[in-house]
Amino acid sequence: MISRLILGLGLLSTTAFCTPAFADGARDLQIFIAKDTQTMTVYDGGQVIATSKVSTGKAGHSTPTGIFSILEKKKYHESNIYSNAPMPFMQRLTWSGIALHEGHVPNYPASHGCVRMPAKFAKALYQMTERGGHVIITDEKAQPVAFSHPALFRPRNPVTEPVLLSDAELRPGTPDPSLRPVEVAMNEVLPKVGATATAVIADTAPVRILITRRTDRERLIDVQSMLSALGYYIGTVDGQAGRATIDAINRFKDERSLPKNTLLNQPFLDALYQAAGKGHPPQGQILVRQRFKPVLEAPFEIVNPEIALGTHFLQARNVHRTAGSAEWSAITLEDRLWPAQMKRLGITTRADPGDPGALSSALDRIRIPDDIRRKIEAMLTDGTSITINDHGIGPETGAGTDFVTVTRTASNPNG
């Protein structure tokens, strides 16, 4: 407690310090950066614990907006692009070069894309955070609010809801044939007669959940699996359109006189799912990562898929497994789907980020399978997060990252 107080006092010169002590851990912290006001606000749950001025990217080097997490921390780092420019107390947000770090902070955007902080604040923030902590960057000032909805995940006791994810088929952002299913180990402590059952979850690190739309990657993996089960040779089930896969798809189309205008056109998908006894193609995909590694992935249905889900971020705290309760905070971000993206995803109606019911409406239309829901709910801990978007995992999500959602890109993502 005393060490937290001392740490907070170190922020006084550059921040409004709002509480005499921080939370016991960093997993509840959320960092919000507003480009319009050039400010940073640090939240512990719903409480503001620190604020500071910052300097984001200048014209031509705009800082991207979106949902990020701290991937790497270094007390001293040098830019590998800008003449080894010093970047003390660096906290990396993307592997393409965006980071928080100490630097010159005038009252206007001046960096090459990174977020600069005053020296004392940068050092104090570095001591407060841990890898995986969330950072939200927005064009206009925003803040998380308390949120509840019956479709949100509720923690379950692993004793009564055992979870082994060894059956999860993992699919990396860039298909990697070497990736194998990950089993989440769980130790059950069997009670003596008359004793109360308890359980120990082997890994209590917060899980990161992405709820999004399926892309051609997920569709192609399904296509390869179904064609293989139907006796077609497709090569390796890897989500890549190799020659064997293309030949198998064209053979299936020829046998059923289906159009060949695009590889994965809707008539082909409908016919293949029917032939494989799989119903109709699902529109959504839920992915789960823990410690920057995939642990679970599954399809789900979206009601009225022609309406955009929008971009939303939620984080859990005060997770009580026995009571089956958790408190969620949420924020809806403005996202910009290009017309070509909307056409590719089959979206005809955009989401309205200004609608106070936008997140509830999105959750009303998401249908997570019960077995997948149970697996996720047995993994919930403080700091668990959910990102909802329409455009998939994105190019910034890869090996060694959480799910990164970029709502506006930088023109030069390093500096």
mmCIF file of C-alpha atoms in Angstrom:
data_model
loop_
_atom_site.group_PDB
_atom_site.id
_atom_site.type_symbol
_atom_site.label_atom_id
_atom_site.label_comp_id
_atom_site.label_asym_id
_atom_site.label_seq_id
_atom_site.Cartn_x
_atom_site.Cartn_y
_atom_site.Cartn_z
ATOM 1 C CA MET A 1 0.000 0.000 0.000
ATOM 2 C CA ILE A 2 2.764 2.453 0.958
ATOM 3 C CA SER A 3 4.716 1.709 -2.218
ATOM 4 C CA ARG A 4 1.603 2.436 -4.291
ATOM 5 C CA LEU A 5 1.166 5.737 -2.474
ATOM 6 C CA ILE A 6 4.755 6.742 -3.131
ATOM 7 C CA LEU A 7 4.343 5.813 -6.786
ATOM 8 C CA GLY A 8 1.251 7.985 -7.019
ATOM 9 C CA LEU A 9 2.976 10.951 -5.450
ATOM 10 C CA GLY A 10 5.575 10.729 -8.188
ATOM 11 C CA LEU A 11 2.871 11.652 -10.689
ATOM 12 C CA LEU A 12 1.873 14.923 -9.035
ATOM 13 C CA SER A 13 3.973 17.197 -11.216
ATOM 14 C CA THR A 14 2.358 16.119 -14.463
ATOM 15 C CA THR A 15 -0.982 14.663 -13.510
ATOM 16 C CA ALA A 16 -4.108 15.076 -11.496
ATOM 17 C CA PHE A 17 -3.759 12.390 -8.848
ATOM 18 C CA CYS A 18 -7.143 11.223 -7.646
ATOM 19 C CA THR A 19 -6.689 8.429 -5.109
ATOM 20 C CA PRO A 20 -4.161 7.652 -2.347
ATOM 21 C CA ALA A 21 -3.486 4.102 -3.505
ATOM 22 C CA PHE A 22 -3.672 1.956 -6.607
ATOM 23 C CA ALA A 23 -5.317 -1.443 -7.036
ATOM 24 C CA ASP A 24 -3.435 -4.525 -5.912
ATOM 25 C CA GLY A 25 -2.618 -5.442 -9.526
ATOM 26 C CA ALA A 26 -2.372 -3.834 -12.946
ATOM 27 C CA ARG A 27 -4.891 -6.040 -14.722
ATOM 28 C CA ASP A 28 -7.805 -3.659 -14.050
ATOM 29 C CA LEU A 29 -5.982 -0.619 -15.435
ATOM 30 C CA GLN A 30 -7.118 0.946 -18.711
ATOM 31 C CA ILE A 31 -5.261 3.763 -20.444
ATOM 32 C CA PHE A 32 -7.278 6.188 -22.589
ATOM 33 C CA ILE A 33 -5.582 8.655 -24.929
ATOM 34 C CA ALA A 34 -7.588 11.460 -26.568
ATOM 35 C CA LYS A 35 -5.993 13.037 -29.616
ATOM 36 C CA ASP A 36 -8.273 16.097 -29.641
ATOM 37 C CA THR A 37 -7.240 17.164 -26.132
ATOM 38 C CA GLN A 38 -3.739 15.602 -26.232
ATOM 39 C CA THR A 39 -4.368 13.948 -22.883
ATOM 40 C CA MET A 40 -4.004 10.542 -21.252
ATOM 41 C CA THR A 41 -6.342 9.250 -18.554
ATOM 42 C CA VAL A 42 -5.604 6.123 -16.514
ATOM 43 C CA TYR A 43 -8.577 4.238 -15.069
ATOM 44 C CA ASP A 44 -8.631 1.617 -12.336
ATOM 45 C CA GLY A 45 -12.020 0.084 -13.028
ATOM 46 C CA GLY A 46 -14.308 3.112 -13.312
ATOM 47 C CA GLN A 47 -12.101 5.414 -11.228
ATOM 48 C CA VAL A 48 -9.647 7.943 -12.677
ATOM 49 C CA ILE A 49 -6.297 7.508 -10.933
ATOM 50 C CA ALA A 50 -4.038 9.664 -13.101
ATOM 51 C CA THR A 51 -4.071 12.117 -16.005
ATOM 52 C CA SER A 52 -1.335 13.718 -18.061
ATOM 53 C CA LYS A 53 -0.777 15.763 -21.161
ATOM 54 C CA VAL A 54 0.749 13.849 -24.107
ATOM 55 C CA SER A 55 1.913 14.500 -27.644
ATOM 56 C CA THR A 56 0.639 12.241 -30.433
ATOM 57 C CA GLY A 57 1.601 12.089 -34.104
ATOM 58 C CA LYS A 58 1.908 15.245 -36.164
ATOM 59 C CA ALA A 59 0.459 15.768 -39.637
ATOM 60 C CA GLY A 60 1.757 13.099 -41.992
ATOM 61 C CA HIS A 61 2.611 10.801 -39.073
ATOM 62 C CA SER A 62 -0.779 10.461 -37.392
ATOM 63 C CA THR A 63 -1.081 8.146 -34.399
ATOM 64 C CA PRO A 64 -3.534 5.318 -35.200
ATOM 65 C CA THR A 65 -6.725 5.117 -33.186
ATOM 66 C CA GLY A 66 -8.208 1.895 -31.852
ATOM 67 C CA ILE A 67 -7.842 -0.803 -29.224
ATOM 68 C CA PHE A 68 -4.286 -1.828 -28.292
ATOM 69 C CA SER A 69 -2.410 -3.572 -25.495
ATOM 70 C CA ILE A 70 1.102 -3.314 -24.121
ATOM 71 C CA LEU A 71 3.209 -5.885 -25.969
ATOM 72 C CA GLU A 72 6.677 -5.076 -24.650
ATOM 73 C CA LYS A 73 8.304 -2.848 -22.027
ATOM 74 C CA LYS A 74 11.839 -1.451 -22.043
ATOM 75 C CA LYS A 75 13.242 1.162 -19.684
ATOM 76 C CA TYR A 76 15.528 2.364 -22.447
ATOM 77 C CA HIS A 77 14.903 1.913 -26.151
ATOM 78 C CA GLU A 78 16.181 3.537 -29.325
ATOM 79 C CA SER A 79 14.198 4.037 -32.532
ATOM 80 C CA ASN A 80 15.404 1.812 -35.348
ATOM 81 C CA ILE A 81 14.129 4.296 -37.957
ATOM 82 C CA TYR A 82 14.718 7.806 -36.647
ATOM 83 C CA SER A 83 18.498 7.969 -36.107
ATOM 84 C CA ASN A 84 18.420 5.884 -32.913
ATOM 85 C CA ALA A 85 16.287 8.524 -31.205
ATOM 86 C CA PRO A 86 15.988 7.710 -27.480
ATOM 87 C CA MET A 87 12.625 6.379 -26.264
ATOM 88 C CA PRO A 88 12.951 5.942 -22.465
ATOM 89 C CA PHE A 89 10.312 3.933 -20.595
ATOM 90 C CA MET A 90 9.013 2.528 -23.854
ATOM 91 C CA GLN A 91 5.773 0.523 -23.808
ATOM 92 C CA ARG A 92 5.117 -0.991 -27.230
ATOM 93 C CA LEU A 93 1.571 -1.051 -28.639
ATOM 94 C CA THR A 94 2.235 -2.500 -32.113
ATOM 95 C CA TRP A 95 5.103 -4.401 -33.670
ATOM 96 C CA SER A 96 4.941 -1.934 -36.573
ATOM 97 C CA GLY A 97 6.326 0.807 -34.359
ATOM 98 C CA ILE A 98 3.709 2.565 -32.208
ATOM 99 C CA ALA A 99 4.597 2.950 -28.512
ATOM 100 C CA LEU A 100 4.171 5.029 -25.381
ATOM 101 C CA HIS A 101 7.426 6.612 -24.229
ATOM 102 C CA GLU A 102 9.072 9.598 -22.569
ATOM 103 C CA GLY A 103 9.644 12.568 -24.850
ATOM 104 C CA HIS A 104 9.128 16.242 -25.564
ATOM 105 C CA VAL A 105 5.497 17.180 -24.922
ATOM 106 C CA PRO A 106 4.408 20.558 -26.320
ATOM 107 C CA ASN A 107 0.713 21.438 -26.336
ATOM 108 C CA TYR A 108 0.161 19.969 -29.800
ATOM 109 C CA PRO A 109 0.829 16.763 -31.821
ATOM 110 C CA ALA A 110 4.560 16.559 -32.552
ATOM 111 C CA SER A 111 5.682 12.898 -32.695
ATOM 112 C CA HIS A 112 6.221 10.543 -35.619
ATOM 113 C CA GLY A 113 3.248 8.415 -34.520
ATOM 114 C CA CYS A 114 4.117 7.362 -30.981
ATOM 115 C CA VAL A 115 2.555 8.830 -27.841
ATOM 116 C CA ARG A 116 5.055 10.965 -25.935
ATOM 117 C CA MET A 117 4.719 11.545 -22.179
ATOM 118 C CA PRO A 118 6.504 13.882 -19.725
ATOM 119 C CA ALA A 119 9.510 12.251 -18.058
ATOM 120 C CA LYS A 120 8.147 11.810 -14.515
ATOM 121 C CA PHE A 121 4.810 10.543 -15.747
ATOM 122 C CA ALA A 122 6.404 8.110 -18.228
ATOM 123 C CA LYS A 123 8.516 6.589 -15.450
ATOM 124 C CA ALA A 124 5.594 6.337 -13.012
ATOM 125 C CA LEU A 125 3.257 4.836 -15.630
ATOM 126 C CA TYR A 126 5.934 2.288 -16.546
ATOM 127 C CA GLN A 127 5.923 1.093 -12.923
ATOM 128 C CA MET A 128 2.118 0.861 -12.844
ATOM 129 C CA THR A 129 1.506 -1.273 -15.930
ATOM 130 C CA GLU A 130 2.167 -4.815 -17.061
ATOM 131 C CA ARG A 131 2.303 -6.509 -20.463
ATOM 132 C CA GLY A 132 -1.207 -7.026 -21.800
ATOM 133 C CA GLY A 133 -2.623 -3.847 -20.264
ATOM 134 C CA HIS A 134 -5.133 -2.164 -22.564
ATOM 135 C CA VAL A 135 -4.602 1.187 -24.259
ATOM 136 C CA ILE A 136 -7.480 2.878 -26.098
ATOM 137 C CA ILE A 137 -6.654 5.721 -28.493
ATOM 138 C CA THR A 138 -9.515 7.861 -29.793
ATOM 139 C CA ASP A 139 -9.910 10.987 -31.894
ATOM 140 C CA GLU A 140 -12.209 12.562 -29.299
ATOM 141 C CA LYS A 141 -12.083 12.205 -25.518
ATOM 142 C CA ALA A 142 -13.928 9.087 -24.300
ATOM 143 C CA GLN A 143 -14.276 7.077 -21.112
ATOM 144 C CA PRO A 144 -15.457 3.607 -20.040
ATOM 145 C CA VAL A 145 -18.880 3.274 -18.433
ATOM 146 C CA ALA A 146 -20.480 0.530 -16.346
ATOM 147 C CA PHE A 147 -22.419 -1.888 -18.554
ATOM 148 C CA SER A 148 -24.539 -4.994 -18.142
ATOM 149 C CA HIS A 149 -26.331 -7.281 -20.596
ATOM 150 C CA PRO A 150 -27.730 -10.826 -20.269
ATOM 151 C CA ALA A 151 -25.579 -12.031 -23.175
ATOM 152 C CA LEU A 152 -22.286 -11.143 -21.450
ATOM 153 C CA PHE A 153 -20.160 -14.003 -20.169
ATOM 154 C CA ARG A 154 -20.612 -14.959 -16.513
ATOM 155 C CA PRO A 155 -17.851 -16.724 -14.547
ATOM 156 C CA ARG A 156 -18.373 -20.416 -13.816
ATOM 157 C CA ASN A 157 -16.808 -22.686 -11.209
ATOM 158 C CA PRO A 158 -14.466 -25.126 -12.998
ATOM 159 C CA VAL A 159 -15.443 -27.888 -10.537
ATOM 160 C CA THR A 160 -18.974 -27.939 -11.891
ATOM 161 C CA GLU A 161 -18.007 -26.728 -15.357
ATOM 162 C CA PRO A 162 -14.801 -28.626 -16.297
ATOM 163 C CA VAL A 163 -12.900 -27.142 -19.215
ATOM 164 C CA LEU A 164 -10.302 -28.673 -21.470
ATOM 165 C CA LEU A 165 -9.698 -26.876 -24.727
ATOM 166 C CA SER A 166 -7.711 -29.626 -26.415
ATOM 167 C CA ASP A 167 -10.435 -29.905 -29.044
ATOM 168 C CA ALA A 168 -10.021 -26.274 -30.120
ATOM 169 C CA GLU A 169 -8.824 -25.896 -33.694
ATOM 170 C CA LEU A 170 -6.442 -22.945 -33.639
ATOM 171 C CA ARG A 171 -6.042 -20.606 -36.559
ATOM 172 C CA PRO A 172 -3.318 -17.940 -36.479
ATOM 173 C CA GLY A 173 -3.641 -14.533 -38.152
ATOM 174 C CA THR A 174 -1.104 -15.672 -40.715
ATOM 175 C CA PRO A 175 -1.795 -19.392 -41.273
ATOM 176 C CA ASP A 176 1.026 -21.380 -39.726
ATOM 177 C CA PRO A 177 0.952 -25.164 -40.301
ATOM 178 C CA SER A 178 3.174 -25.654 -37.249
ATOM 179 C CA LEU A 179 0.541 -24.262 -34.880
ATOM 180 C CA ARG A 180 -1.203 -26.953 -32.860
ATOM 181 C CA PRO A 181 -4.204 -26.990 -30.519
ATOM 182 C CA VAL A 182 -3.455 -25.622 -27.059
ATOM 183 C CA GLU A 183 -4.800 -27.415 -24.017
ATOM 184 C CA VAL A 184 -5.635 -25.253 -21.043
ATOM 185 C CA ALA A 185 -4.687 -27.363 -18.036
ATOM 186 C CA MET A 186 -6.906 -27.398 -14.982
ATOM 187 C CA ASN A 187 -6.351 -29.041 -11.625
ATOM 188 C CA GLU A 188 -9.387 -30.152 -9.690
ATOM 189 C CA VAL A 189 -8.950 -30.680 -5.964
ATOM 190 C CA LEU A 190 -11.404 -33.442 -5.145
ATOM 191 C CA PRO A 191 -13.072 -32.885 -1.768
ATOM 192 C CA LYS A 192 -13.163 -35.275 1.122
ATOM 193 C CA VAL A 193 -16.523 -36.519 2.273
ATOM 194 C CA GLY A 194 -18.483 -33.575 3.681
ATOM 195 C CA ALA A 195 -15.915 -31.030 2.435
ATOM 196 C CA THR A 196 -16.524 -28.157 0.029
ATOM 197 C CA ALA A 197 -15.302 -28.579 -3.538
ATOM 198 C CA THR A 198 -12.565 -26.238 -4.709
ATOM 199 C CA ALA A 199 -10.625 -25.873 -7.918
ATOM 200 C CA VAL A 200 -7.362 -24.334 -9.015
ATOM 201 C CA ILE A 201 -7.134 -22.932 -12.526
ATOM 202 C CA ALA A 202 -3.607 -23.517 -13.792
ATOM 203 C CA ASP A 203 -3.393 -20.166 -15.610
ATOM 204 C CA THR A 204 -5.310 -17.181 -14.243
ATOM 205 C CA ALA A 205 -3.957 -14.642 -16.744
ATOM 206 C CA PRO A 206 -6.806 -12.589 -18.230
ATOM 207 C CA VAL A 207 -8.182 -13.913 -21.503
ATOM 208 C CA ARG A 208 -8.727 -11.685 -24.529
ATOM 209 C CA ILE A 209 -11.861 -12.343 -26.551
ATOM 210 C CA LEU A 210 -12.545 -11.120 -30.085
ATOM 211 C CA ILE A 211 -16.065 -11.316 -31.515
ATOM 212 C CA THR A 212 -15.982 -10.487 -35.200
ATOM 213 C CA ARG A 213 -17.098 -11.513 -38.661
ATOM 214 C CA ARG A 214 -15.678 -14.463 -40.507
ATOM 215 C CA THR A 215 -13.171 -13.718 -43.235
ATOM 216 C CA ASP A 216 -12.059 -15.764 -46.232
ATOM 217 C CA ARG A 217 -9.419 -17.344 -43.971
ATOM 218 C CA GLU A 218 -12.028 -19.001 -41.741
ATOM 219 C CA ARG A 219 -14.271 -19.858 -44.696
ATOM 220 C CA LEU A 220 -11.400 -21.480 -46.571
ATOM 221 C CA ILE A 221 -10.404 -23.628 -43.583
ATOM 222 C CA ASP A 222 -14.017 -24.835 -43.343
ATOM 223 C CA VAL A 223 -14.106 -25.458 -47.094
ATOM 224 C CA GLN A 224 -10.894 -27.483 -46.966
ATOM 225 C CA SER A 225 -12.161 -29.553 -44.038
ATOM 226 C CA MET A 226 -15.538 -30.270 -45.661
ATOM 227 C CA LEU A 227 -14.101 -31.075 -49.095
ATOM 228 C CA SER A 228 -11.604 -33.441 -47.485
ATOM 229 C CA ALA A 229 -14.399 -35.181 -45.556
ATOM 230 C CA LEU A 230 -16.313 -35.557 -48.831
ATOM 231 C CA GLY A 231 -13.349 -37.322 -50.438
ATOM 232 C CA TYR A 232 -11.704 -34.465 -52.363
ATOM 233 C CA TYR A 233 -7.937 -34.027 -52.172
ATOM 234 C CA ILE A 234 -7.179 -30.508 -50.914
ATOM 235 C CA GLY A 235 -3.628 -30.856 -49.596
ATOM 236 C CA THR A 236 -3.193 -29.361 -46.107
ATOM 237 C CA VAL A 237 -5.988 -27.730 -44.112
ATOM 238 C CA ASP A 238 -4.170 -24.433 -43.642
ATOM 239 C CA GLY A 239 -6.503 -21.660 -44.815
ATOM 240 C CA GLN A 240 -4.411 -21.035 -47.935
ATOM 241 C CA ALA A 241 -5.682 -21.392 -51.490
ATOM 242 C CA GLY A 242 -3.040 -23.734 -52.863
ATOM 243 C CA ARG A 243 -3.298 -25.510 -56.189
ATOM 244 C CA ALA A 244 -4.817 -28.677 -54.677
ATOM 245 C CA THR A 245 -7.487 -26.675 -52.859
ATOM 246 C CA ILE A 246 -8.381 -24.626 -55.945
ATOM 247 C CA ASP A 247 -8.610 -27.782 -58.069
ATOM 248 C CA ALA A 248 -10.886 -29.444 -55.499
ATOM 249 C CA ILE A 249 -13.164 -26.379 -55.334
ATOM 250 C CA ASN A 250 -13.441 -26.182 -59.136
ATOM 251 C CA ARG A 251 -14.156 -29.911 -59.378
ATOM 252 C CA PHE A 252 -16.973 -29.575 -56.833
ATOM 253 C CA LYS A 253 -18.399 -26.614 -58.787
ATOM 254 C CA ASP A 254 -18.182 -28.493 -62.118
ATOM 255 C CA GLU A 255 -20.014 -31.508 -60.710
ATOM 256 C CA ARG A 256 -22.893 -29.269 -59.588
ATOM 257 C CA SER A 257 -22.830 -26.680 -62.389
ATOM 258 C CA LEU A 258 -22.035 -23.857 -59.967
ATOM 259 C CA PRO A 259 -20.704 -20.441 -61.065
ATOM 260 C CA LYS A 260 -16.958 -19.823 -61.009
ATOM 261 C CA ASN A 261 -16.943 -16.026 -60.883
ATOM 262 C CA THR A 262 -15.119 -16.020 -57.505
ATOM 263 C CA LEU A 263 -13.428 -18.801 -55.571
ATOM 264 C CA LEU A 264 -15.676 -18.768 -52.480
ATOM 265 C CA ASN A 265 -18.904 -17.462 -53.962
ATOM 266 C CA GLN A 266 -22.160 -17.860 -52.034
ATOM 267 C CA PRO A 267 -23.763 -20.540 -54.281
ATOM 268 C CA PHE A 268 -20.669 -22.701 -53.809
ATOM 269 C CA LEU A 269 -20.594 -22.203 -50.036
ATOM 270 C CA ASP A 270 -24.311 -22.938 -49.687
ATOM 271 C CA ALA A 271 -24.006 -26.118 -51.768
ATOM 272 C CA LEU A 272 -20.902 -27.337 -49.934
ATOM 273 C CA TYR A 273 -22.351 -26.795 -46.451
ATOM 274 C CA GLN A 274 -25.498 -28.630 -47.528
ATOM 275 C CA ALA A 275 -23.518 -31.525 -49.014
ATOM 276 C CA ALA A 276 -21.468 -31.803 -45.815
ATOM 277 C CA GLY A 277 -24.580 -31.686 -43.614
ATOM 278 C CA LYS A 278 -23.402 -28.469 -41.927
ATOM 279 C CA GLY A 279 -26.513 -26.348 -42.415
ATOM 280 C CA HIS A 280 -25.590 -22.903 -43.715
ATOM 281 C CA PRO A 281 -22.330 -20.912 -43.497
ATOM 282 C CA PRO A 282 -21.974 -19.035 -40.168
ATOM 283 C CA GLN A 283 -21.233 -15.320 -40.327
ATOM 284 C CA GLY A 284 -19.324 -14.774 -37.075
ATOM 285 C CA GLN A 285 -16.102 -15.974 -35.476
ATOM 286 C CA ILE A 286 -15.101 -15.838 -31.805
ATOM 287 C CA LEU A 287 -11.398 -16.075 -30.935
ATOM 288 C CA VAL A 288 -9.730 -16.288 -27.517
ATOM 289 C CA ARG A 289 -6.116 -15.567 -26.597
ATOM 290 C CA GLN A 290 -4.257 -15.794 -23.304
ATOM 291 C CA ARG A 291 -0.731 -14.478 -22.735
ATOM 292 C CA PHE A 292 -0.705 -13.398 -26.417
ATOM 293 C CA LYS A 293 -1.330 -16.974 -27.607
ATOM 294 C CA PRO A 294 -4.467 -18.501 -29.217
ATOM 295 C CA VAL A 295 -6.425 -20.978 -27.078
ATOM 296 C CA LEU A 296 -9.855 -21.206 -28.706
ATOM 297 C CA GLU A 297 -11.694 -20.326 -31.895
ATOM 298 C CA ALA A 298 -15.209 -21.135 -33.069
ATOM 299 C CA PRO A 299 -17.922 -19.907 -35.471
ATOM 300 C CA PHE A 300 -21.216 -18.342 -34.400
ATOM 301 C CA GLU A 301 -24.361 -16.913 -35.954
ATOM 302 C CA ILE A 302 -25.148 -13.209 -36.407
ATOM 303 C CA VAL A 303 -28.807 -12.228 -36.570
ATOM 304 C CA ASN A 304 -29.431 -9.696 -39.357
ATOM 305 C CA PRO A 305 -25.824 -9.914 -40.594
ATOM 306 C CA GLU A 306 -26.406 -7.105 -43.093
ATOM 307 C CA ILE A 307 -26.315 -4.654 -40.147
ATOM 308 C CA ALA A 308 -22.841 -3.777 -38.849
ATOM 309 C CA LEU A 309 -21.980 -4.838 -35.292
ATOM 310 C CA GLY A 310 -19.889 -1.721 -34.696
ATOM 311 C CA THR A 311 -16.686 -1.500 -32.671
ATOM 312 C CA HIS A 312 -16.902 -1.979 -28.902
ATOM 313 C CA PHE A 313 -14.545 -2.809 -26.034
ATOM 314 C CA LEU A 314 -15.459 -4.320 -22.651
ATOM 315 C CA GLN A 315 -13.367 -5.276 -19.618
ATOM 316 C CA ALA A 316 -14.309 -7.300 -16.534
ATOM 317 C CA ARG A 317 -13.448 -6.702 -12.898
ATOM 318 C CA ASN A 318 -14.639 -8.016 -9.523
ATOM 319 C CA VAL A 319 -15.061 -11.461 -11.065
ATOM 320 C CA HIS A 320 -16.592 -13.798 -8.471
ATOM 321 C CA ARG A 321 -16.600 -17.374 -9.670
ATOM 322 C CA THR A 322 -18.690 -18.829 -6.851
ATOM 323 C CA ALA A 323 -21.363 -16.143 -7.153
ATOM 324 C CA GLY A 324 -21.198 -16.251 -10.953
ATOM 325 C CA SER A 325 -20.930 -12.479 -11.177
ATOM 326 C CA ALA A 326 -18.675 -9.894 -12.785
ATOM 327 C CA GLU A 327 -18.711 -6.142 -13.352
ATOM 328 C CA TRP A 328 -18.160 -4.953 -16.908
ATOM 329 C CA SER A 329 -17.118 -1.546 -18.223
ATOM 330 C CA ALA A 330 -17.611 -0.674 -21.880
ATOM 331 C CA ILE A 331 -16.906 1.852 -24.577
ATOM 332 C CA THR A 332 -18.141 2.162 -28.164
ATOM 333 C CA LEU A 333 -15.649 3.527 -30.696
ATOM 334 C CA GLU A 334 -16.225 5.155 -34.038
ATOM 335 C CA ASP A 335 -15.005 2.883 -36.812
ATOM 336 C CA ARG A 336 -14.770 3.526 -40.515
ATOM 337 C CA LEU A 337 -15.718 0.674 -42.813
ATOM 338 C CA TRP A 338 -14.833 1.404 -46.422
ATOM 339 C CA PRO A 339 -17.503 0.694 -49.079
ATOM 340 C CA ALA A 340 -15.373 -2.171 -50.419
ATOM 341 C CA GLN A 341 -15.210 -3.707 -46.930
ATOM 342 C CA MET A 342 -18.955 -3.406 -46.509
ATOM 343 C CA LYS A 343 -19.559 -5.093 -49.850
ATOM 344 C CA ARG A 344 -17.125 -7.911 -49.066
ATOM 345 C CA LEU A 345 -18.710 -8.490 -45.649
ATOM 346 C CA GLY A 346 -22.294 -8.223 -46.905
ATOM 347 C CA ILE A 347 -23.010 -5.144 -44.738
ATOM 348 C CA THR A 348 -25.613 -2.695 -46.015
ATOM 349 C CA THR A 349 -26.280 -0.707 -42.821
ATOM 350 C CA ARG A 350 -23.540 1.000 -40.811
ATOM 351 C CA ALA A 351 -23.437 1.019 -37.012
ATOM 352 C CA ASP A 352 -24.074 4.328 -35.267
ATOM 353 C CA PRO A 353 -21.381 4.890 -32.581
ATOM 354 C CA GLY A 354 -23.460 7.733 -31.153
ATOM 355 C CA ASP A 355 -26.388 5.451 -30.389
ATOM 356 C CA PRO A 356 -26.358 4.700 -26.614
ATOM 357 C CA GLY A 357 -27.978 1.324 -27.362
ATOM 358 C CA ALA A 358 -25.469 0.301 -30.048
ATOM 359 C CA LEU A 359 -23.590 -2.227 -27.885
ATOM 360 C CA SER A 360 -26.771 -3.789 -26.512
ATOM 361 C CA SER A 361 -28.144 -4.104 -30.040
ATOM 362 C CA ALA A 362 -24.952 -5.834 -31.188
ATOM 363 C CA LEU A 363 -25.010 -8.303 -28.271
ATOM 364 C CA ASP A 364 -28.686 -9.041 -28.965
ATOM 365 C CA ARG A 365 -27.693 -10.328 -32.415
ATOM 366 C CA ILE A 366 -24.703 -12.488 -31.411
ATOM 367 C CA ARG A 367 -25.382 -16.211 -30.867
ATOM 368 C CA ILE A 368 -22.403 -17.873 -29.151
ATOM 369 C CA PRO A 369 -22.809 -21.705 -29.002
ATOM 370 C CA ASP A 370 -23.475 -22.954 -25.461
ATOM 371 C CA ASP A 371 -20.452 -25.274 -25.364
ATOM 372 C CA ILE A 372 -18.098 -22.458 -26.397
ATOM 373 C CA ARG A 373 -19.718 -20.110 -23.899
ATOM 374 C CA ARG A 374 -19.157 -22.607 -21.061
ATOM 375 C CA LYS A 375 -15.485 -23.007 -21.938
ATOM 376 C CA ILE A 376 -14.907 -19.259 -21.972
ATOM 377 C CA GLU A 377 -16.878 -18.610 -18.787
ATOM 378 C CA ALA A 378 -14.740 -21.098 -16.848
ATOM 379 C CA MET A 379 -11.657 -19.019 -17.801
ATOM 380 C CA LEU A 380 -12.928 -15.560 -16.775
ATOM 381 C CA THR A 381 -10.754 -13.560 -14.379
ATOM 382 C CA ASP A 382 -10.337 -9.888 -13.500
ATOM 383 C CA GLY A 383 -9.020 -8.043 -16.531
ATOM 384 C CA THR A 384 -10.703 -10.304 -19.097
ATOM 385 C CA SER A 385 -11.625 -8.239 -22.141
ATOM 386 C CA ILE A 386 -13.968 -8.468 -25.117
ATOM 387 C CA THR A 387 -13.492 -6.657 -28.417
ATOM 388 C CA ILE A 388 -16.319 -6.598 -30.934
ATOM 389 C CA ASN A 389 -15.718 -5.456 -34.509
ATOM 390 C CA ASP A 390 -16.813 -6.156 -38.076
ATOM 391 C CA HIS A 391 -13.551 -6.525 -39.965
ATOM 392 C CA GLY A 392 -11.675 -9.455 -38.424
ATOM 393 C CA ILE A 393 -8.414 -9.693 -36.552
ATOM 394 C CA GLY A 394 -6.582 -7.158 -38.712
ATOM 395 C CA PRO A 395 -2.938 -6.978 -39.849
ATOM 396 C CA GLU A 396 -1.612 -5.733 -36.472
ATOM 397 C CA THR A 397 -2.859 -8.898 -34.723
ATOM 398 C CA GLY A 398 -0.249 -11.609 -35.055
ATOM 399 C CA ALA A 399 2.233 -13.712 -33.145
ATOM 400 C CA GLY A 400 2.900 -12.216 -29.720
ATOM 401 C CA THR A 401 -0.035 -9.775 -29.646
ATOM 402 C CA ASP A 402 -3.487 -9.491 -28.184
ATOM 403 C CA PHE A 403 -6.313 -8.623 -30.556
ATOM 404 C CA VAL A 404 -5.538 -5.226 -32.054
ATOM 405 C CA THR A 405 -8.366 -3.230 -33.636
ATOM 406 C CA VAL A 406 -7.220 -0.203 -35.610
ATOM 407 C CA THR A 407 -10.061 2.226 -36.355
ATOM 408 C CA ARG A 408 -7.893 4.787 -38.146
ATOM 409 C CA THR A 409 -4.431 4.010 -39.447
ATOM 410 C CA ALA A 410 -1.272 6.082 -39.207
ATOM 411 C CA SER A 411 0.390 7.296 -42.364
ATOM 412 C CA ASN A 412 3.772 6.324 -40.946
ATOM 413 C CA PRO A 413 3.527 3.818 -38.055
ATOM 414 C CA ASN A 414 6.872 4.404 -36.383
ATOM 415 C CA GLY A 415 8.483 7.242 -34.500
#
